[in-house]
mmCIF file of C-alpha atoms in Angstrom:
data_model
loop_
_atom_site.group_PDB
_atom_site.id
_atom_site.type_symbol
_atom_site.label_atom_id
_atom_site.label_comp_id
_atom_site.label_asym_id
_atom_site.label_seq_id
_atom_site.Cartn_x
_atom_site.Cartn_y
_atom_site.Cartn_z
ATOM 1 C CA UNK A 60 31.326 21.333 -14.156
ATOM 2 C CA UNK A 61 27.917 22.010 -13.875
ATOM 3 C CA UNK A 62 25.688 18.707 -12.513
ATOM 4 C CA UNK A 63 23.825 16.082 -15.271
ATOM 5 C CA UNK A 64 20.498 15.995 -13.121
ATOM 6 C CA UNK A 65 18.468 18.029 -14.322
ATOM 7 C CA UNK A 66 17.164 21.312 -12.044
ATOM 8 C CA UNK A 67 14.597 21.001 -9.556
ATOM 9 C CA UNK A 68 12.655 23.549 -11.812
ATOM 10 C CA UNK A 69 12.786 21.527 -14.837
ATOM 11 C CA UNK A 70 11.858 18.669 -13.121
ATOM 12 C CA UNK A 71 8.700 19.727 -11.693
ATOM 13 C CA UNK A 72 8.119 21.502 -15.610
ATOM 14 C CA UNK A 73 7.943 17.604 -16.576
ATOM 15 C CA UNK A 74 4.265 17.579 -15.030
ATOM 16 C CA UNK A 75 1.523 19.420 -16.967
ATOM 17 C CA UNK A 76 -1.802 18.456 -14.744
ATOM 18 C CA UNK A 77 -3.046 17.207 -11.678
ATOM 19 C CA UNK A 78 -6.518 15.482 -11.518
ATOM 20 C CA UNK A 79 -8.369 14.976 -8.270
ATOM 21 C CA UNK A 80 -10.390 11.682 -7.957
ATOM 22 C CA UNK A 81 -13.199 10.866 -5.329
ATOM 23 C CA UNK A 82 -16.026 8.219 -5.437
ATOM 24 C CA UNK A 83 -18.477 9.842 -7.808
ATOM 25 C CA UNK A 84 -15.541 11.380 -9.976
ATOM 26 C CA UNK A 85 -17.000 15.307 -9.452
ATOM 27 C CA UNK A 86 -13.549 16.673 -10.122
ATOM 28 C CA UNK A 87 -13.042 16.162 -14.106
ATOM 29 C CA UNK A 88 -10.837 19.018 -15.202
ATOM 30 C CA UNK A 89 -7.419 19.157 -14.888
ATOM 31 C CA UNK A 90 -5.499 21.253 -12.438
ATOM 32 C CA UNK A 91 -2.490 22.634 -12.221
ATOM 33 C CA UNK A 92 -1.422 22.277 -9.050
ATOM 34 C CA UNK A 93 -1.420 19.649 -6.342
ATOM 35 C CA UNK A 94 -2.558 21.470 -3.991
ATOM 36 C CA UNK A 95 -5.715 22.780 -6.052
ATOM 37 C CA UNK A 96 -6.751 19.170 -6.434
ATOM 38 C CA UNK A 97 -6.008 18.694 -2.926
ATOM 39 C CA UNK A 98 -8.419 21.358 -1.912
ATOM 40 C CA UNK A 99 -10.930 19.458 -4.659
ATOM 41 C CA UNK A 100 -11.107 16.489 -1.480
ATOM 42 C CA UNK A 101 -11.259 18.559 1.132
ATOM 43 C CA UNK A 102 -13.941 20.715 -0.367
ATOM 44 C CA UNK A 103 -17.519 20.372 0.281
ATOM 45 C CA UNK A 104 -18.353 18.931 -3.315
ATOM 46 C CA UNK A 105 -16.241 15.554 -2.856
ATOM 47 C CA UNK A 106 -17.947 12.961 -2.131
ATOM 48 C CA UNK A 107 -16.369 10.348 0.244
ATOM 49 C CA UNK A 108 -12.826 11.626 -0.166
ATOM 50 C CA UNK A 109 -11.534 8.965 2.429
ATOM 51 C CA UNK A 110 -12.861 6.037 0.970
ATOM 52 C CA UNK A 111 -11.685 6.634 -2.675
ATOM 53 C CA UNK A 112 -10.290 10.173 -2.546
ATOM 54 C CA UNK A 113 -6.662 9.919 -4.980
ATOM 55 C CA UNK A 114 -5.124 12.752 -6.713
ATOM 56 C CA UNK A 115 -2.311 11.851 -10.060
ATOM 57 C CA UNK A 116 0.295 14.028 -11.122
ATOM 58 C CA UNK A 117 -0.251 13.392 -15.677
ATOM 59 C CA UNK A 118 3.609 14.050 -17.077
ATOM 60 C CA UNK A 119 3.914 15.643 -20.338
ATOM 61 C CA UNK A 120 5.741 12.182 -22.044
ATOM 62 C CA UNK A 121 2.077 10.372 -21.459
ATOM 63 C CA UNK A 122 2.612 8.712 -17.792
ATOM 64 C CA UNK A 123 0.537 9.020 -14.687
ATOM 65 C CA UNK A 124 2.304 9.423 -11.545
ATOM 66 C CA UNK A 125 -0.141 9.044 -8.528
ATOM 67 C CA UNK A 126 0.765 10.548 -5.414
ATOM 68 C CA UNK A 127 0.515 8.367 -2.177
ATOM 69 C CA UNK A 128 -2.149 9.029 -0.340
ATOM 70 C CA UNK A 129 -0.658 8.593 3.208
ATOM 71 C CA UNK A 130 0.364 12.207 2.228
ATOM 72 C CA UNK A 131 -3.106 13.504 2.152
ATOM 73 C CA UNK A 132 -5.503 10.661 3.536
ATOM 74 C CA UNK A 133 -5.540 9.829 7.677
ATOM 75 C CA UNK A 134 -5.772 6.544 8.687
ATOM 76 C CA UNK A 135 -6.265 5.847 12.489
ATOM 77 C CA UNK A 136 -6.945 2.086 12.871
ATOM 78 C CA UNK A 137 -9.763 1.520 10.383
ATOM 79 C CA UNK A 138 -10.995 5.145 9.843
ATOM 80 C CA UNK A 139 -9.799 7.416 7.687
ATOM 81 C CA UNK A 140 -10.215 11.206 7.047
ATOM 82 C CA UNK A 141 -8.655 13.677 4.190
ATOM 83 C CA UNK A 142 -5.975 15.917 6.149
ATOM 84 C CA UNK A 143 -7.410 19.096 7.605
ATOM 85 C CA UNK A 144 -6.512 22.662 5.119
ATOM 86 C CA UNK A 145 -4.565 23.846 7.917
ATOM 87 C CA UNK A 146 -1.983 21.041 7.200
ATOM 88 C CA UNK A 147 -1.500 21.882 3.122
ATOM 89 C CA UNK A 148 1.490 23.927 3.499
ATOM 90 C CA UNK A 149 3.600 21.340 5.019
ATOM 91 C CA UNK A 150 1.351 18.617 2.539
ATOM 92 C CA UNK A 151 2.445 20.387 -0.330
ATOM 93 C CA UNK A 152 6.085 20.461 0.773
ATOM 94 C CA UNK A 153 5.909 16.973 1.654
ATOM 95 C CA UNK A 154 4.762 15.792 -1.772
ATOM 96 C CA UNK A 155 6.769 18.121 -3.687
ATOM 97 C CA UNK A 156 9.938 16.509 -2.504
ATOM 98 C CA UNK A 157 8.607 13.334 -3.456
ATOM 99 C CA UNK A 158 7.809 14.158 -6.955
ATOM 100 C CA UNK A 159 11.235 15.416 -7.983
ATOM 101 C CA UNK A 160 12.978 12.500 -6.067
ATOM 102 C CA UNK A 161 10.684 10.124 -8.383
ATOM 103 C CA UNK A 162 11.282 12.557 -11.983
ATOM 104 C CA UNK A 163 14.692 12.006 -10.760
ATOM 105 C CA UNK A 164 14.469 7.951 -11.198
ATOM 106 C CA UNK A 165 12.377 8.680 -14.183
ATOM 107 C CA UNK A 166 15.448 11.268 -15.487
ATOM 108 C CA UNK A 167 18.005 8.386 -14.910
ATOM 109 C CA UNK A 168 16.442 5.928 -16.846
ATOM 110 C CA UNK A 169 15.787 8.123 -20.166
ATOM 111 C CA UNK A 170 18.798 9.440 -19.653
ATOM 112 C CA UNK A 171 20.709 5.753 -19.908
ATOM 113 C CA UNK A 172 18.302 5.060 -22.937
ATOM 114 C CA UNK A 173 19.554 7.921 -25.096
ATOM 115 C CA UNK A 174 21.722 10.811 -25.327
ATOM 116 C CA UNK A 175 20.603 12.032 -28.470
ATOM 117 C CA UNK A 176 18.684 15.325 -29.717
ATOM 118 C CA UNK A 177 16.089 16.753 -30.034
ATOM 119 C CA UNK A 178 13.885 16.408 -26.647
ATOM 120 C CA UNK A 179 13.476 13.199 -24.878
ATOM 121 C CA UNK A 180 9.636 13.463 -25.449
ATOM 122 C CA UNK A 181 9.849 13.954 -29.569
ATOM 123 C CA UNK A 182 12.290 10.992 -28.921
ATOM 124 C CA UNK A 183 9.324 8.970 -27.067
ATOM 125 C CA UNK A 184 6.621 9.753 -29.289
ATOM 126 C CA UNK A 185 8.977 8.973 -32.379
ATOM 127 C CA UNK A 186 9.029 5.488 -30.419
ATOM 128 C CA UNK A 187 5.060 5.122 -30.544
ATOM 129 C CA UNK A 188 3.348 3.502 -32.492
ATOM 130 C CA UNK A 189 -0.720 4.736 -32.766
ATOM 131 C CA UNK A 190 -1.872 1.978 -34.856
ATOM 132 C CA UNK A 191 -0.038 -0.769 -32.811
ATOM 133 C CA UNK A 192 -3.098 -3.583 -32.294
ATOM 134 C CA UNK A 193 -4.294 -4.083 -28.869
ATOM 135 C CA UNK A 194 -2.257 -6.787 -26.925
ATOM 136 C CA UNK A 195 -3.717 -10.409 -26.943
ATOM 137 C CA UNK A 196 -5.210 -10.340 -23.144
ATOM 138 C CA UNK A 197 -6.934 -6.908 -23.872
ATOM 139 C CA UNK A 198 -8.734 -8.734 -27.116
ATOM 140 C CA UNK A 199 -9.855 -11.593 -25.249
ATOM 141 C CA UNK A 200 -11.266 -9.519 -22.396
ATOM 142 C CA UNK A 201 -13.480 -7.156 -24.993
ATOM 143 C CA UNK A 202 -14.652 -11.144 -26.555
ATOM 144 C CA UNK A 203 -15.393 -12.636 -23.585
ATOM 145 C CA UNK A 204 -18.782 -14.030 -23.149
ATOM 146 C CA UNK A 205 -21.055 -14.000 -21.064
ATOM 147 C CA UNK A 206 -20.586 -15.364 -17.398
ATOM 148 C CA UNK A 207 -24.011 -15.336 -16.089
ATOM 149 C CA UNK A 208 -24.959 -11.752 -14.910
ATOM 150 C CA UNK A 209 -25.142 -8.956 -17.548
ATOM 151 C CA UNK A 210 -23.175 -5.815 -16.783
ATOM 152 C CA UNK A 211 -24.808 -2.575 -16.791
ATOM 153 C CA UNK A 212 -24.352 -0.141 -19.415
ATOM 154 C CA UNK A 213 -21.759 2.815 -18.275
ATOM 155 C CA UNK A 214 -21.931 1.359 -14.054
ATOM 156 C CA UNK A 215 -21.020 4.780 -12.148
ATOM 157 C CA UNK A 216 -17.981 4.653 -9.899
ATOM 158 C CA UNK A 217 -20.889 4.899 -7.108
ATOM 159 C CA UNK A 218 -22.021 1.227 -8.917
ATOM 160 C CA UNK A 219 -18.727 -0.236 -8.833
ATOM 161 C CA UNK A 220 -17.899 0.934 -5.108
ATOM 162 C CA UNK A 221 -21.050 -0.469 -3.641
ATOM 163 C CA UNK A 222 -20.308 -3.975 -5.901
ATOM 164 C CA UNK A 223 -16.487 -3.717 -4.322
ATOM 165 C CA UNK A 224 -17.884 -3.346 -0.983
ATOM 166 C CA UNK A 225 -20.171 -6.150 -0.961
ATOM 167 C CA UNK A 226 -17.596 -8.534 -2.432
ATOM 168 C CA UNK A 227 -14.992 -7.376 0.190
ATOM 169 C CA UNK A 228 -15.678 -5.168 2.448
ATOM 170 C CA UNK A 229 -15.334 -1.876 2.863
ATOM 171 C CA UNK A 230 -11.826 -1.359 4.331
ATOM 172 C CA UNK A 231 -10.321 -3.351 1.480
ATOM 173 C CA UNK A 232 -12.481 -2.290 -0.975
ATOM 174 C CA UNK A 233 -11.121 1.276 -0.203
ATOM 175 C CA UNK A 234 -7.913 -0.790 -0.423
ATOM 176 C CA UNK A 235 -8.118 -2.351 -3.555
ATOM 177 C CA UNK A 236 -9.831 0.439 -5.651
ATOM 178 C CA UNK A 237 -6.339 2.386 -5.695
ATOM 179 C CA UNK A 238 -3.944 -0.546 -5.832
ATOM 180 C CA UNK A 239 -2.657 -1.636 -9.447
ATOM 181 C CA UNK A 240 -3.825 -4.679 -11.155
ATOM 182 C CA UNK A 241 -2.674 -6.532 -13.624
ATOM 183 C CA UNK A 242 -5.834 -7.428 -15.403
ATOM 184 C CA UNK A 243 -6.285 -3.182 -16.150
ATOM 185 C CA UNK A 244 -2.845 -2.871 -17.827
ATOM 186 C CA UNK A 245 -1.249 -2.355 -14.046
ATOM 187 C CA UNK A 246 -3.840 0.637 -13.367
ATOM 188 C CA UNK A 247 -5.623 1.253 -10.303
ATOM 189 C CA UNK A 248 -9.356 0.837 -10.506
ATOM 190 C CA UNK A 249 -9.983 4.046 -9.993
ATOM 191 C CA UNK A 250 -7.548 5.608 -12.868
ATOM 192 C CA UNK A 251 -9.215 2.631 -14.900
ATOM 193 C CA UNK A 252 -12.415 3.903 -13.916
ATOM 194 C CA UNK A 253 -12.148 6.828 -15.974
ATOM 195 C CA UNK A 254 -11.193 5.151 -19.212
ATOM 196 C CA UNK A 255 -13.627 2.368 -19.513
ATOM 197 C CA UNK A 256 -15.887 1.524 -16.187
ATOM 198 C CA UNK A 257 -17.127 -1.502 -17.649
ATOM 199 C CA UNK A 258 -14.388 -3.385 -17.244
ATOM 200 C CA UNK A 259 -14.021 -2.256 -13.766
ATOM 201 C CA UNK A 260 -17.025 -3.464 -12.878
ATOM 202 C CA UNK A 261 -16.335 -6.641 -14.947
ATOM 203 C CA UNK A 262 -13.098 -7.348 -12.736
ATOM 204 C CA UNK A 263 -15.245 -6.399 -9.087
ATOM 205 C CA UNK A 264 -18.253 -9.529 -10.419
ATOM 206 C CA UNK A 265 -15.151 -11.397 -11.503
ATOM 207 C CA UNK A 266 -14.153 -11.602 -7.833
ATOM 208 C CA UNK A 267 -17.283 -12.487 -6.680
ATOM 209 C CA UNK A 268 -17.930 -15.611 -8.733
ATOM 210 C CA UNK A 269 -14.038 -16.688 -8.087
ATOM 211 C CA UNK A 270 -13.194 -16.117 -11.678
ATOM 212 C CA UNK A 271 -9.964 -14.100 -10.951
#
């Protein structure tokens, strides 16, 4: 009887784009294979790849998948260094695996939520709703007022590194600008970045006045 997981092949055909991410955002266009935007950090155009450096695997149902950077980032006590190109083979390999053993835990779950045709993604986007109004903390975030300094219009990830760094440092500002948060819709700062910097920068003067 042949096996309900779906093929390693089809797995990896769930992922339509890579995008590699450093401090000053120089990579924009999407790639299509890891190790292309891994070879984005390690190139001579990316700009502090070890401070910020973070490369996300975009699935064709919508989600973002970042890939761990203890795959491609060194850390040796409080330094840190992208890993050298003679090391991308086994890199590649490496986070391969680990992509189709998380599409596998993604492939359970919409696979318990329905068994019904046509594709799981025209059943996804038949469950969107595009003119659903923005949730209540998101509203009260874009009518906030004013808490004493004025943000600058469109603050470059350069801005909102050097703000993170003076608030915390730079160790855990390297930290915190790829860990979730809850106040950017449980996105890192640095996917978050991309959409609306503002708010980013918002957040990083939030933490400085004690606000958050």
């Amino acid at each position: 009887m042949p096996s309900a997981q779906p093929l390693n092949e089809e797995l990896l055909e769930r992922i339509f784009a890579y995008r590699a991410f450093d401090l000053r955002d120089r990579f924009p266009q999407p790639l299509e294979t890891f190790r292309q935007a891994l070879e984005c950090l390690q190139s001579g155009e990316s700009y502090l790849p070890d401070m910020s450096g973070e490369i996300v695997a975009y699935l064709r149902d919508g989600h973002a998948l970042p890939i761990p950077e203890y795959f491609f980032i060194l850390q040796i006590g409080n330094s840190s260094a992208v890993v050298p190109p003679q090391e991308n083979d086994y890199v590649c390999a490496a986070v391969e695996t680990w992509l189709r053993e998380e599409l596998l835990k993604t492939s359970a779950v919409l696979e318990k939520a329905s068994t019904v045709r046509p594709a799981r993604l025209n059943i996804l986007l038949d469950q969107c709703d595009p003119h659903a109004p923005e949730p209540d903390d998101i509203q009260a975030w874009q009518h906030m007022g004013n808490v004493g300094r004025e943000i600058i219009d469109s603050p470059s990830r350069e801005d909102i590194w050097e703000a993170a760094v003076q608030v915390m440092g730079e160790v855990q500002a390297r930290r915190w600008m790829k860990t979730a948060h809850s106040l950017l819709d449980g996105k890192s700062p640095n996917l978050c970045i991309v959409e609306d910097p503002a708010r980013v920068y918002e957040l990083v003067l939030q933490m400085n006045t004690g606000t958050t």
